Amino acid sequence: MQEFTKFPTKTGRRSLSRSISQSSTDSYSSAASYTDSSDDEVSPREKQQTNSKGSSNFCVKNIKQAEFGRREIEIAEQDMSALISLRKRAQGEKPLAGAKIVGCTHITAQTAVLIETLCALGAQCRWSACNIYSTQNEVAAALAEAGVAVFAWKGESEDDFWWCIDRCVNVDGWQANMILDDGGDLTHWVYKKYPSVFKKIRGIVEESVTGVHRLYQLSKAGKLCVPAMNVNDSVTKQKFDNLYCCRESILDGLKRTTDVMFGGKQVVVCGYGEVGKGCCAALKALGAIVYVTEIDPICALQACMDGFRVVKLSEVIRQVDVVITCTGNKNVVTREHLDRMKNSCIVCNMGHSNTEIDVTSLRMPELTWERVRSQVDHVIWPDGKRVVLLAELLNLSCSTVPTFVLSITATTQALALIELYNAPEGRYKQDVYLLPKKMDEYVASLHLPSFDAHLTELTDDQAKYLGLNKNGPFKPNYYRY
């Protein structure tokens, strides 16, 4: 009895439960928290917040989380040595001095290291989030505390999303001359609302498949009025971030949200690009039975050669346990597919856009929505069937992503910004360009331990590709590995 009384009483256990719940709510790893921070009753747009310097030029969830966010950023810096190395080398030259960069990316500890690197190289930055679920609130607070005009929080509404982008672009006395975009929403908004801004813009850097497609559409229609750098198809982005990052984060996200065991599960992966390849490799390694849907004959043949059965989604939709989309297209999984799924089927998206799953068709009176965890909903049909719907961007909303791989992408983005900003007039036309091969090789070399001996000083050639030496034109190099 004496031992028993050491355990909490009924009241005590209830208090403990509240304490654990509150701890989860206050977790400063937004990906790991099961409690949706967007459930707070007060919108950040209605709060009056200032940082320690008295500035209110930001809008984040809670500026008091800045100290915790700073720790997250410092931890990320430890595995982003190449970006830090670039920062240390180039900050004396300030190759981005005078650059006013407006950015729209995922706001995580890793992108914070990129933003602060750009600031160290002389740029002024204003930033918003490219996805309503992926922002780490504590990191956004840390950036705001450091003086970056950041407008983002996890769980934004669609109206909030466009409001945040507008606050970054529509500013009295400040006009952007560079754009760093992820998905094309920022570029789209500027074209739609503030086309005159492009008179000052020197270039656009875009890193996602979705955004690059939109840029090529603008270019084909003759509406692209500034040069743009296609970072997504740079080998240092596509062959690393898209592939290896997703190979690890797909398992992390599914495990955190559903606790599912993959051995013996039947999974269909829609799309066999670099993201699809990474997802399939990870799932196969854990014993899942993996099917692939793909409309590109080349990618479909690759999937076949890698040992996966290539099918139509309609052929397997009744039997699979997990459906993963990573195509970048719209309505890949339709209401018809959702109606035919088995009970407890897990549906999630690994592509950039949140339109791959027709979620709108599920917002109907006959279906019941039940929130079971942050980013996890059970959609219940009248007959009792449940479909487990995960966040609209699984690998950043429900999991962390490998810092080292993101360092490769971030370094590539920084170099692309430096090159476009410092390029003499006429070097780049109003078109979409790939990074020069030499620059890709330089980024890769920075991340190889065997190249440590070369990291102490810049060669003339390396300096040239950092933009520190403006001699010699960069020619667009449309190559593939």
Short mmCIF file of C-alpha atoms in Angstrom, two decimals:
data_model
loop_
_atom_site.label_atom_id
_atom_site.label_comp_id
_atom_site.label_asym_id
_atom_site.label_seq_id
_atom_site.Cartn_x
_atom_site.Cartn_y
_atom_site.Cartn_z
CA MET A 1 0.00 0.00 0.00
CA GLN A 2 2.86 2.35 0.82
CA GLU A 3 4.35 1.73 -2.62
CA PHE A 4 0.95 2.22 -4.26
CA THR A 5 0.42 5.60 -2.62
CA LYS A 6 3.57 6.88 -4.29
CA PHE A 7 1.74 6.83 -7.63
CA PRO A 8 -0.47 9.79 -8.56
CA THR A 9 -4.05 9.82 -7.29
CA LYS A 10 -6.88 10.10 -9.80
CA THR A 11 -6.64 13.86 -9.55
CA GLY A 12 -2.89 13.68 -9.77
CA ARG A 13 -3.00 11.52 -12.87
CA ARG A 14 -5.37 13.95 -14.51
CA SER A 15 -2.99 16.78 -13.73
CA LEU A 16 -0.11 14.75 -15.07
CA SER A 17 -2.06 14.12 -18.26
CA ARG A 18 -2.63 17.84 -18.65
CA SER A 19 1.04 18.46 -18.03
CA ILE A 20 2.06 15.98 -20.72
CA SER A 21 -0.45 17.48 -23.13
CA GLN A 22 0.84 20.96 -22.42
CA SER A 23 4.40 19.76 -22.87
CA SER A 24 3.43 18.39 -26.26
CA THR A 25 1.78 21.68 -27.15
CA ASP A 26 4.90 23.58 -26.19
CA SER A 27 7.24 21.20 -28.01
CA TYR A 28 9.65 23.30 -29.97
CA SER A 29 10.10 20.74 -32.71
CA SER A 30 7.01 21.42 -34.74
CA ALA A 31 7.48 18.29 -36.79
CA ALA A 32 7.60 16.09 -33.71
CA SER A 33 4.69 17.63 -31.83
CA TYR A 34 1.38 15.82 -32.03
CA THR A 35 -0.49 18.90 -30.90
CA ASP A 36 -1.42 21.36 -33.59
CA SER A 37 -0.11 24.77 -32.63
CA SER A 38 -2.70 26.30 -34.93
CA ASP A 39 -5.37 25.45 -32.37
CA ASP A 40 -4.56 28.62 -30.38
CA GLU A 41 -7.53 30.92 -30.19
CA VAL A 42 -5.69 34.11 -31.18
CA SER A 43 -4.37 34.52 -34.70
CA PRO A 44 -0.82 35.91 -34.96
CA ARG A 45 -2.25 38.61 -37.20
CA GLU A 46 -4.18 39.94 -34.21
CA LYS A 47 -1.24 39.94 -31.82
CA GLN A 48 1.00 42.92 -31.12
CA GLN A 49 4.52 41.52 -30.75
CA THR A 50 7.96 43.12 -30.70
CA ASN A 51 11.42 41.63 -30.50
CA SER A 52 14.08 42.66 -27.99
CA LYS A 53 15.14 45.54 -30.28
CA GLY A 54 11.62 46.97 -30.34
CA SER A 55 10.91 45.96 -33.94
CA SER A 56 7.48 44.68 -34.91
CA ASN A 57 8.34 44.08 -38.57
CA PHE A 58 7.30 40.42 -38.49
CA CYS A 59 4.35 38.15 -37.75
CA VAL A 60 5.05 34.84 -36.04
CA LYS A 61 3.22 32.58 -33.62
CA ASN A 62 5.09 33.54 -30.47
CA ILE A 63 8.22 35.70 -30.36
CA LYS A 64 8.96 34.31 -26.88
CA GLN A 65 9.99 31.02 -28.50
CA ALA A 66 13.02 32.70 -30.10
CA GLU A 67 15.55 31.25 -27.65
CA PHE A 68 14.42 27.70 -28.41
CA GLY A 69 14.47 28.44 -32.12
CA ARG A 70 18.02 29.73 -31.85
CA ARG A 71 19.06 26.38 -30.38
CA GLU A 72 17.42 24.58 -33.31
CA ILE A 73 19.32 26.78 -35.78
CA GLU A 74 22.64 26.23 -33.99
CA ILE A 75 22.11 22.47 -34.07
CA ALA A 76 21.35 22.62 -37.81
CA GLU A 77 24.51 24.64 -38.44
CA GLN A 78 26.62 21.77 -37.13
CA ASP A 79 25.61 19.57 -40.09
CA MET A 80 25.61 22.34 -42.70
CA SER A 81 29.35 22.88 -42.80
CA ALA A 82 29.47 23.78 -46.50
CA LEU A 83 26.97 26.61 -46.14
CA ILE A 84 28.77 27.89 -43.05
CA SER A 85 32.06 27.64 -44.96
CA LEU A 86 30.56 29.68 -47.78
CA ARG A 87 29.34 32.24 -45.25
CA LYS A 88 32.79 32.62 -43.68
CA ARG A 89 34.62 32.92 -46.98
CA ALA A 90 32.34 35.29 -48.81
CA GLN A 91 31.09 37.56 -46.02
CA GLY A 92 34.20 39.74 -46.35
CA GLU A 93 33.46 40.39 -50.02
CA LYS A 94 29.72 40.83 -49.39
CA PRO A 95 28.70 39.54 -52.86
CA LEU A 96 25.04 40.23 -52.04
CA ALA A 97 25.54 43.78 -50.79
CA GLY A 98 22.53 45.77 -51.94
CA ALA A 99 20.47 42.67 -52.66
CA LYS A 100 16.90 42.82 -51.37
CA ILE A 101 15.69 39.25 -51.39
CA VAL A 102 12.06 38.29 -50.90
CA GLY A 103 11.76 34.59 -50.17
CA CYS A 104 8.99 32.03 -49.93
CA THR A 105 10.25 28.65 -48.72
CA HIS A 106 9.66 26.16 -45.93
CA ILE A 107 10.72 27.88 -42.73
CA THR A 108 12.74 25.33 -40.81
CA ALA A 109 16.02 25.40 -38.91
CA GLN A 110 17.85 24.48 -42.12
CA THR A 111 16.36 27.27 -44.23
CA ALA A 112 17.05 29.66 -41.35
CA VAL A 113 20.75 28.89 -41.76
CA LEU A 114 20.40 29.79 -45.45
CA ILE A 115 18.54 33.03 -44.68
CA GLU A 116 21.15 34.10 -42.13
CA THR A 117 23.92 33.22 -44.59
CA LEU A 118 22.33 35.49 -47.19
CA CYS A 119 22.14 38.28 -44.61
CA ALA A 120 25.82 37.73 -43.70
CA LEU A 121 26.70 38.11 -47.39
CA GLY A 122 25.08 41.55 -47.44
CA ALA A 123 21.45 40.89 -48.38
CA GLN A 124 18.30 42.25 -46.80
CA CYS A 125 15.61 39.58 -46.54
CA ARG A 126 11.86 39.37 -46.13
CA TRP A 127 10.44 35.86 -45.83
CA SER A 128 7.17 33.92 -45.89
CA ALA A 129 6.31 30.21 -45.88
CA CYS A 130 5.55 28.22 -49.02
CA ASN A 131 3.43 25.69 -47.12
CA ILE A 132 0.87 26.27 -44.38
CA TYR A 133 1.95 23.28 -42.30
CA SER A 134 5.74 23.10 -42.50
CA THR A 135 6.80 26.19 -40.52
CA GLN A 136 8.70 25.61 -37.29
CA ASN A 137 7.22 28.35 -35.11
CA GLU A 138 10.22 28.61 -32.82
CA VAL A 139 12.58 29.03 -35.80
CA ALA A 140 10.39 31.77 -37.27
CA ALA A 141 10.55 33.48 -33.85
CA ALA A 142 14.34 33.22 -33.79
CA LEU A 143 14.59 34.80 -37.24
CA ALA A 144 12.26 37.62 -36.17
CA GLU A 145 14.36 38.18 -33.06
CA ALA A 146 17.47 38.39 -35.25
CA GLY A 147 15.85 41.15 -37.33
CA VAL A 148 14.58 39.21 -40.34
CA ALA A 149 11.14 40.31 -41.51
CA VAL A 150 9.47 36.90 -41.40
CA PHE A 151 5.73 36.34 -41.78
CA ALA A 152 4.81 32.71 -41.14
CA TRP A 153 3.39 30.29 -38.62
CA LYS A 154 2.31 26.67 -38.64
CA GLY A 155 -1.35 26.13 -39.46
CA GLU A 156 -2.01 29.23 -41.56
CA SER A 157 -5.33 29.48 -43.36
CA GLU A 158 -5.27 30.07 -47.11
CA ASP A 159 -6.07 33.72 -46.48
CA ASP A 160 -3.18 33.91 -43.99
CA PHE A 161 -0.87 32.32 -46.54
CA TRP A 162 -1.47 34.99 -49.18
CA TRP A 163 -1.52 37.75 -46.56
CA CYS A 164 1.97 36.75 -45.41
CA ILE A 165 3.31 36.77 -48.97
CA ASP A 166 1.72 40.17 -49.57
CA ARG A 167 3.34 41.60 -46.42
CA CYS A 168 6.73 40.56 -47.78
CA VAL A 169 6.22 42.19 -51.18
CA ASN A 170 4.03 45.21 -50.51
CA VAL A 171 6.28 47.35 -48.30
CA ASP A 172 6.67 51.12 -48.26
CA GLY A 173 10.27 52.18 -48.81
CA TRP A 174 11.53 48.69 -49.63
CA GLN A 175 11.41 46.93 -52.97
CA ALA A 176 12.80 43.50 -53.72
CA ASN A 177 15.36 42.99 -56.47
CA MET A 178 15.72 39.19 -56.10
CA ILE A 179 13.21 36.37 -55.58
CA LEU A 180 13.93 33.01 -53.94
CA ASP A 181 10.88 30.83 -54.43
CA ASP A 182 9.80 27.27 -53.62
CA GLY A 183 6.69 26.28 -55.55
CA GLY A 184 6.13 29.47 -57.55
CA ASP A 185 3.46 31.03 -55.32
CA LEU A 186 5.52 34.13 -54.58
CA THR A 187 6.37 34.64 -58.24
CA HIS A 188 2.70 34.11 -59.13
CA TRP A 189 1.58 36.68 -56.54
CA VAL A 190 4.02 39.31 -57.79
CA TYR A 191 2.88 38.79 -61.38
CA LYS A 192 -0.75 38.97 -60.33
CA LYS A 193 -0.66 41.88 -57.89
CA TYR A 194 2.57 43.83 -58.34
CA PRO A 195 3.91 43.36 -61.90
CA SER A 196 5.81 46.65 -61.68
CA VAL A 197 8.11 45.04 -59.10
CA PHE A 198 9.73 43.06 -61.94
CA LYS A 199 11.26 46.26 -63.28
CA LYS A 200 13.73 46.03 -60.36
CA ILE A 201 14.04 42.24 -60.11
CA ARG A 202 17.37 40.90 -61.37
CA GLY A 203 16.42 37.26 -61.21
CA ILE A 204 14.34 34.44 -59.74
CA VAL A 205 15.77 31.34 -58.09
CA GLU A 206 13.29 28.45 -57.96
CA GLU A 207 13.97 25.10 -56.29
CA SER A 208 10.87 22.94 -56.70
CA VAL A 209 9.50 20.82 -59.54
CA THR A 210 6.15 22.63 -59.28
CA GLY A 211 7.70 26.09 -59.39
CA VAL A 212 10.01 25.24 -62.27
CA HIS A 213 7.07 23.97 -64.34
CA ARG A 214 5.32 27.28 -63.74
CA LEU A 215 8.41 29.21 -64.83
CA TYR A 216 8.69 27.23 -68.06
CA GLN A 217 5.00 27.90 -68.72
CA LEU A 218 5.61 31.64 -68.30
CA SER A 219 8.67 31.46 -70.54
CA LYS A 220 6.78 29.55 -73.25
CA ALA A 221 3.98 32.12 -73.14
CA GLY A 222 6.48 34.98 -73.41
CA LYS A 223 5.50 36.32 -69.98
CA LEU A 224 8.76 35.70 -68.15
CA CYS A 225 10.28 39.16 -67.97
CA VAL A 226 13.38 38.39 -65.85
CA PRO A 227 16.03 35.63 -65.86
CA ALA A 228 15.28 32.61 -63.68
CA MET A 229 17.55 29.91 -62.31
CA ASN A 230 16.18 26.38 -62.23
CA VAL A 231 17.74 24.97 -59.07
CA ASN A 232 15.49 21.91 -58.99
CA ASP A 233 17.11 20.36 -62.05
CA SER A 234 20.58 21.10 -60.79
CA VAL A 235 22.13 17.72 -60.05
CA THR A 236 23.07 18.88 -56.56
CA LYS A 237 19.40 19.39 -55.81
CA GLN A 238 17.51 16.79 -57.81
CA LYS A 239 19.89 13.88 -57.24
CA PHE A 240 20.32 14.55 -53.53
CA ASP A 241 17.49 16.50 -51.90
CA ASN A 242 14.67 14.96 -53.92
CA LEU A 243 16.05 11.43 -53.66
CA TYR A 244 17.93 10.96 -50.40
CA CYS A 245 15.96 13.42 -48.31
CA CYS A 246 12.65 11.75 -49.18
CA ARG A 247 14.13 8.28 -48.78
CA GLU A 248 14.56 9.00 -45.09
CA SER A 249 11.73 11.40 -44.33
CA ILE A 250 8.96 9.21 -45.79
CA LEU A 251 9.50 6.57 -43.11
CA ASP A 252 9.99 9.16 -40.38
CA GLY A 253 6.73 10.94 -41.21
CA LEU A 254 4.62 7.80 -41.47
CA LYS A 255 6.03 6.34 -38.26
CA ARG A 256 5.47 9.53 -36.25
CA THR A 257 1.90 9.98 -37.38
CA THR A 258 0.53 6.44 -37.64
CA ASP A 259 2.98 4.03 -35.90
CA VAL A 260 2.44 1.75 -38.89
CA MET A 261 4.57 -1.35 -39.46
CA PHE A 262 5.71 -1.57 -43.08
CA GLY A 263 6.64 -5.23 -43.30
CA GLY A 264 4.06 -6.97 -45.52
CA LYS A 265 2.05 -3.81 -46.14
CA GLN A 266 0.95 -3.08 -49.68
CA VAL A 267 1.90 0.44 -50.73
CA VAL A 268 1.30 2.31 -53.97
CA VAL A 269 3.61 5.22 -54.80
CA CYS A 270 2.20 7.59 -57.44
CA GLY A 271 5.13 8.92 -59.45
CA TYR A 272 8.63 7.55 -59.94
CA GLY A 273 10.67 10.70 -60.22
CA GLU A 274 13.48 11.34 -57.76
CA VAL A 275 11.05 11.68 -54.83
CA GLY A 276 9.22 8.51 -55.84
CA LYS A 277 12.49 6.63 -56.21
CA GLY A 278 13.52 7.58 -52.69
CA CYS A 279 10.16 6.61 -51.20
CA CYS A 280 10.08 3.24 -52.99
CA ALA A 281 13.62 2.35 -51.96
CA ALA A 282 12.91 3.05 -48.29
CA LEU A 283 9.60 1.16 -48.24
CA LYS A 284 11.05 -1.83 -50.09
CA ALA A 285 13.93 -2.03 -47.63
CA LEU A 286 11.47 -2.44 -44.74
CA GLY A 287 9.62 -5.27 -46.42
CA ALA A 288 6.65 -3.45 -47.93
CA ILE A 289 5.10 -4.69 -51.18
CA VAL A 290 5.44 -1.63 -53.40
CA TYR A 291 3.46 -0.75 -56.53
CA VAL A 292 4.23 2.25 -58.74
CA THR A 293 1.99 4.36 -60.97
CA GLU A 294 3.77 6.47 -63.58
CA ILE A 295 2.77 8.16 -66.87
CA ASP A 296 6.33 8.78 -68.11
CA PRO A 297 7.50 5.66 -69.99
CA ILE A 298 11.15 6.26 -69.04
CA CYS A 299 10.43 6.51 -65.33
CA ALA A 300 7.98 3.61 -65.57
CA LEU A 301 10.68 1.45 -67.13
CA GLN A 302 13.10 2.50 -64.37
CA ALA A 303 10.56 1.39 -61.78
CA CYS A 304 10.18 -1.94 -63.54
CA MET A 305 13.95 -2.42 -63.71
CA ASP A 306 14.20 -1.62 -59.99
CA GLY A 307 11.83 -4.48 -59.22
CA PHE A 308 8.54 -2.67 -58.73
CA ARG A 309 5.26 -3.57 -60.39
CA VAL A 310 3.99 -0.68 -62.51
CA VAL A 311 0.20 -0.46 -62.35
CA LYS A 312 -2.75 1.85 -62.79
CA LEU A 313 -4.01 3.26 -59.52
CA SER A 314 -7.50 1.93 -60.19
CA GLU A 315 -6.12 -1.62 -60.40
CA VAL A 316 -4.77 -1.73 -56.84
CA ILE A 317 -6.74 0.92 -54.97
CA ARG A 318 -9.01 -1.62 -53.22
CA GLN A 319 -6.16 -3.69 -51.80
CA VAL A 320 -3.37 -1.29 -50.79
CA ASP A 321 -2.74 -0.19 -47.21
CA VAL A 322 -0.91 3.07 -48.01
CA VAL A 323 -1.22 5.54 -50.90
CA ILE A 324 1.63 8.04 -51.40
CA THR A 325 1.54 10.79 -54.04
CA CYS A 326 4.70 12.45 -55.36
CA THR A 327 3.90 13.63 -58.88
CA GLY A 328 3.43 17.39 -58.59
CA ASN A 329 0.16 17.04 -60.49
CA LYS A 330 -3.45 17.80 -59.56
CA ASN A 331 -6.10 15.34 -58.35
CA VAL A 332 -3.94 12.24 -58.70
CA VAL A 333 -6.09 10.63 -56.02
CA THR A 334 -9.72 11.46 -56.73
CA ARG A 335 -12.92 11.02 -54.73
CA GLU A 336 -13.62 7.88 -56.77
CA HIS A 337 -10.32 6.39 -55.58
CA LEU A 338 -11.00 7.44 -51.99
CA ASP A 339 -14.45 5.82 -52.07
CA ARG A 340 -12.93 2.51 -53.18
CA MET A 341 -10.14 2.37 -50.60
CA LYS A 342 -10.16 -0.27 -47.89
CA ASN A 343 -10.83 0.56 -44.25
CA SER A 344 -7.89 2.30 -42.47
CA CYS A 345 -6.00 2.99 -45.69
CA ILE A 346 -3.38 5.71 -45.14
CA VAL A 347 -3.27 8.52 -47.72
CA CYS A 348 -0.48 11.10 -47.85
CA ASN A 349 1.35 13.47 -50.19
CA MET A 350 5.12 13.76 -50.60
CA GLY A 351 5.03 16.22 -53.52
CA HIS A 352 5.24 19.97 -53.12
CA SER A 353 1.67 20.87 -54.02
CA ASN A 354 -1.25 20.06 -51.73
CA THR A 355 -3.57 19.45 -54.68
CA GLU A 356 -2.44 15.89 -55.51
CA ILE A 357 -5.14 14.44 -53.24
CA ASP A 358 -8.63 15.76 -53.90
CA VAL A 359 -9.24 16.78 -50.29
CA THR A 360 -11.95 19.24 -51.30
CA SER A 361 -14.19 16.37 -52.39
CA LEU A 362 -14.03 15.00 -48.83
CA ARG A 363 -15.50 18.15 -47.33
CA MET A 364 -19.01 16.84 -47.79
CA PRO A 365 -21.89 16.51 -45.28
CA GLU A 366 -22.04 12.72 -45.58
CA LEU A 367 -18.43 12.33 -44.38
CA THR A 368 -17.25 12.87 -40.80
CA TRP A 369 -13.82 14.27 -39.99
CA GLU A 370 -12.10 13.27 -36.77
CA ARG A 371 -8.79 14.86 -35.75
CA VAL A 372 -6.75 12.22 -33.92
CA ARG A 373 -3.34 13.90 -33.87
CA SER A 374 -1.77 17.00 -35.27
CA GLN A 375 -1.77 16.56 -39.06
CA VAL A 376 -3.72 13.27 -38.81
CA ASP A 377 -7.42 13.08 -39.67
CA HIS A 378 -9.77 10.12 -39.91
CA VAL A 379 -12.32 10.65 -42.65
CA ILE A 380 -15.31 8.42 -41.85
CA TRP A 381 -17.78 7.18 -44.46
CA PRO A 382 -21.47 6.49 -43.61
CA ASP A 383 -20.81 2.73 -43.47
CA GLY A 384 -18.07 3.23 -40.88
CA LYS A 385 -15.09 2.95 -43.23
CA ARG A 386 -12.16 5.19 -42.24
CA VAL A 387 -9.43 6.68 -44.39
CA VAL A 388 -6.40 8.05 -42.54
CA LEU A 389 -5.53 11.36 -44.19
CA LEU A 390 -2.15 12.84 -43.29
CA ALA A 391 -0.89 16.39 -43.66
CA GLU A 392 -0.77 17.76 -47.17
CA LEU A 393 3.04 17.74 -47.16
CA LEU A 394 4.17 14.73 -45.18
CA ASN A 395 7.94 15.08 -45.17
CA LEU A 396 8.03 18.56 -43.63
CA SER A 397 4.76 18.74 -41.72
CA CYS A 398 5.01 15.38 -39.97
CA SER A 399 8.74 14.74 -39.82
CA THR A 400 12.10 16.36 -39.78
CA VAL A 401 14.29 16.26 -42.86
CA PRO A 402 18.01 15.39 -43.04
CA THR A 403 20.01 18.54 -42.41
CA PHE A 404 23.04 17.44 -44.40
CA VAL A 405 21.07 16.94 -47.62
CA LEU A 406 19.34 20.29 -47.23
CA SER A 407 22.76 21.89 -46.86
CA ILE A 408 23.53 20.81 -50.43
CA THR A 409 20.37 22.45 -51.75
CA ALA A 410 20.81 25.58 -49.64
CA THR A 411 24.39 26.07 -50.84
CA THR A 412 23.22 25.70 -54.43
CA GLN A 413 20.49 28.29 -53.86
CA ALA A 414 22.96 30.74 -52.33
CA LEU A 415 25.34 30.40 -55.27
CA ALA A 416 22.49 30.83 -57.74
CA LEU A 417 21.44 34.06 -56.03
CA ILE A 418 25.03 35.33 -56.03
CA GLU A 419 25.44 34.54 -59.72
CA LEU A 420 22.17 36.13 -60.87
CA TYR A 421 22.64 39.20 -58.69
CA ASN A 422 26.19 39.86 -59.87
CA ALA A 423 25.75 38.89 -63.52
CA PRO A 424 26.50 41.77 -65.90
CA GLU A 425 23.65 43.01 -68.03
CA GLY A 426 23.05 40.78 -71.00
CA ARG A 427 24.59 37.62 -69.58
CA TYR A 428 21.16 36.15 -68.90
CA LYS A 429 18.11 36.72 -71.05
CA GLN A 430 14.45 36.47 -70.01
CA ASP A 431 14.58 32.71 -69.85
CA VAL A 432 15.01 29.77 -67.45
CA TYR A 433 18.60 28.63 -66.89
CA LEU A 434 20.33 25.69 -65.25
CA LEU A 435 23.34 26.19 -63.03
CA PRO A 436 26.71 25.75 -64.79
CA LYS A 437 28.16 22.29 -64.29
CA LYS A 438 31.23 23.70 -62.58
CA MET A 439 29.09 25.30 -59.90
CA ASP A 440 27.31 22.00 -59.21
CA GLU A 441 30.65 20.24 -58.89
CA TYR A 442 31.87 22.93 -56.52
CA VAL A 443 28.83 22.51 -54.27
CA ALA A 444 29.31 18.74 -54.21
CA SER A 445 33.00 19.08 -53.37
CA LEU A 446 32.19 21.23 -50.35
CA HIS A 447 30.23 18.35 -48.82
CA LEU A 448 32.82 15.62 -49.36
CA PRO A 449 35.03 14.88 -46.32
CA SER A 450 37.85 13.92 -48.67
CA PHE A 451 37.88 17.50 -49.96
CA ASP A 452 38.62 19.00 -46.54
CA ALA A 453 42.09 20.00 -47.65
CA HIS A 454 40.55 22.21 -50.32
CA LEU A 455 38.19 24.00 -47.97
CA THR A 456 40.76 26.30 -46.37
CA GLU A 457 41.22 28.65 -49.32
CA LEU A 458 39.41 29.48 -52.53
CA THR A 459 41.12 28.87 -55.82
CA ASP A 460 40.65 31.51 -58.48
CA ASP A 461 38.25 29.22 -60.30
CA GLN A 462 36.20 28.58 -57.16
CA ALA A 463 36.11 32.30 -56.41
CA LYS A 464 34.84 32.92 -59.92
CA TYR A 465 31.95 30.54 -59.41
CA LEU A 466 31.15 32.18 -56.10
CA GLY A 467 30.61 35.42 -57.94
CA LEU A 468 33.61 37.06 -56.28
CA ASN A 469 35.34 37.42 -59.62
CA LYS A 470 33.11 38.68 -62.41
CA ASN A 471 35.44 37.85 -65.30
CA GLY A 472 34.04 35.60 -68.00
CA PRO A 473 30.41 34.89 -68.84
CA PHE A 474 28.38 32.02 -67.50
CA LYS A 475 26.73 30.11 -70.30
CA PRO A 476 23.61 28.10 -69.61
CA ASN A 477 24.56 24.44 -69.48
CA TYR A 478 21.63 22.16 -70.22
CA TYR A 479 23.07 18.85 -69.19
CA ARG A 480 21.84 15.78 -67.38
CA TYR A 481 23.69 13.14 -65.41
#
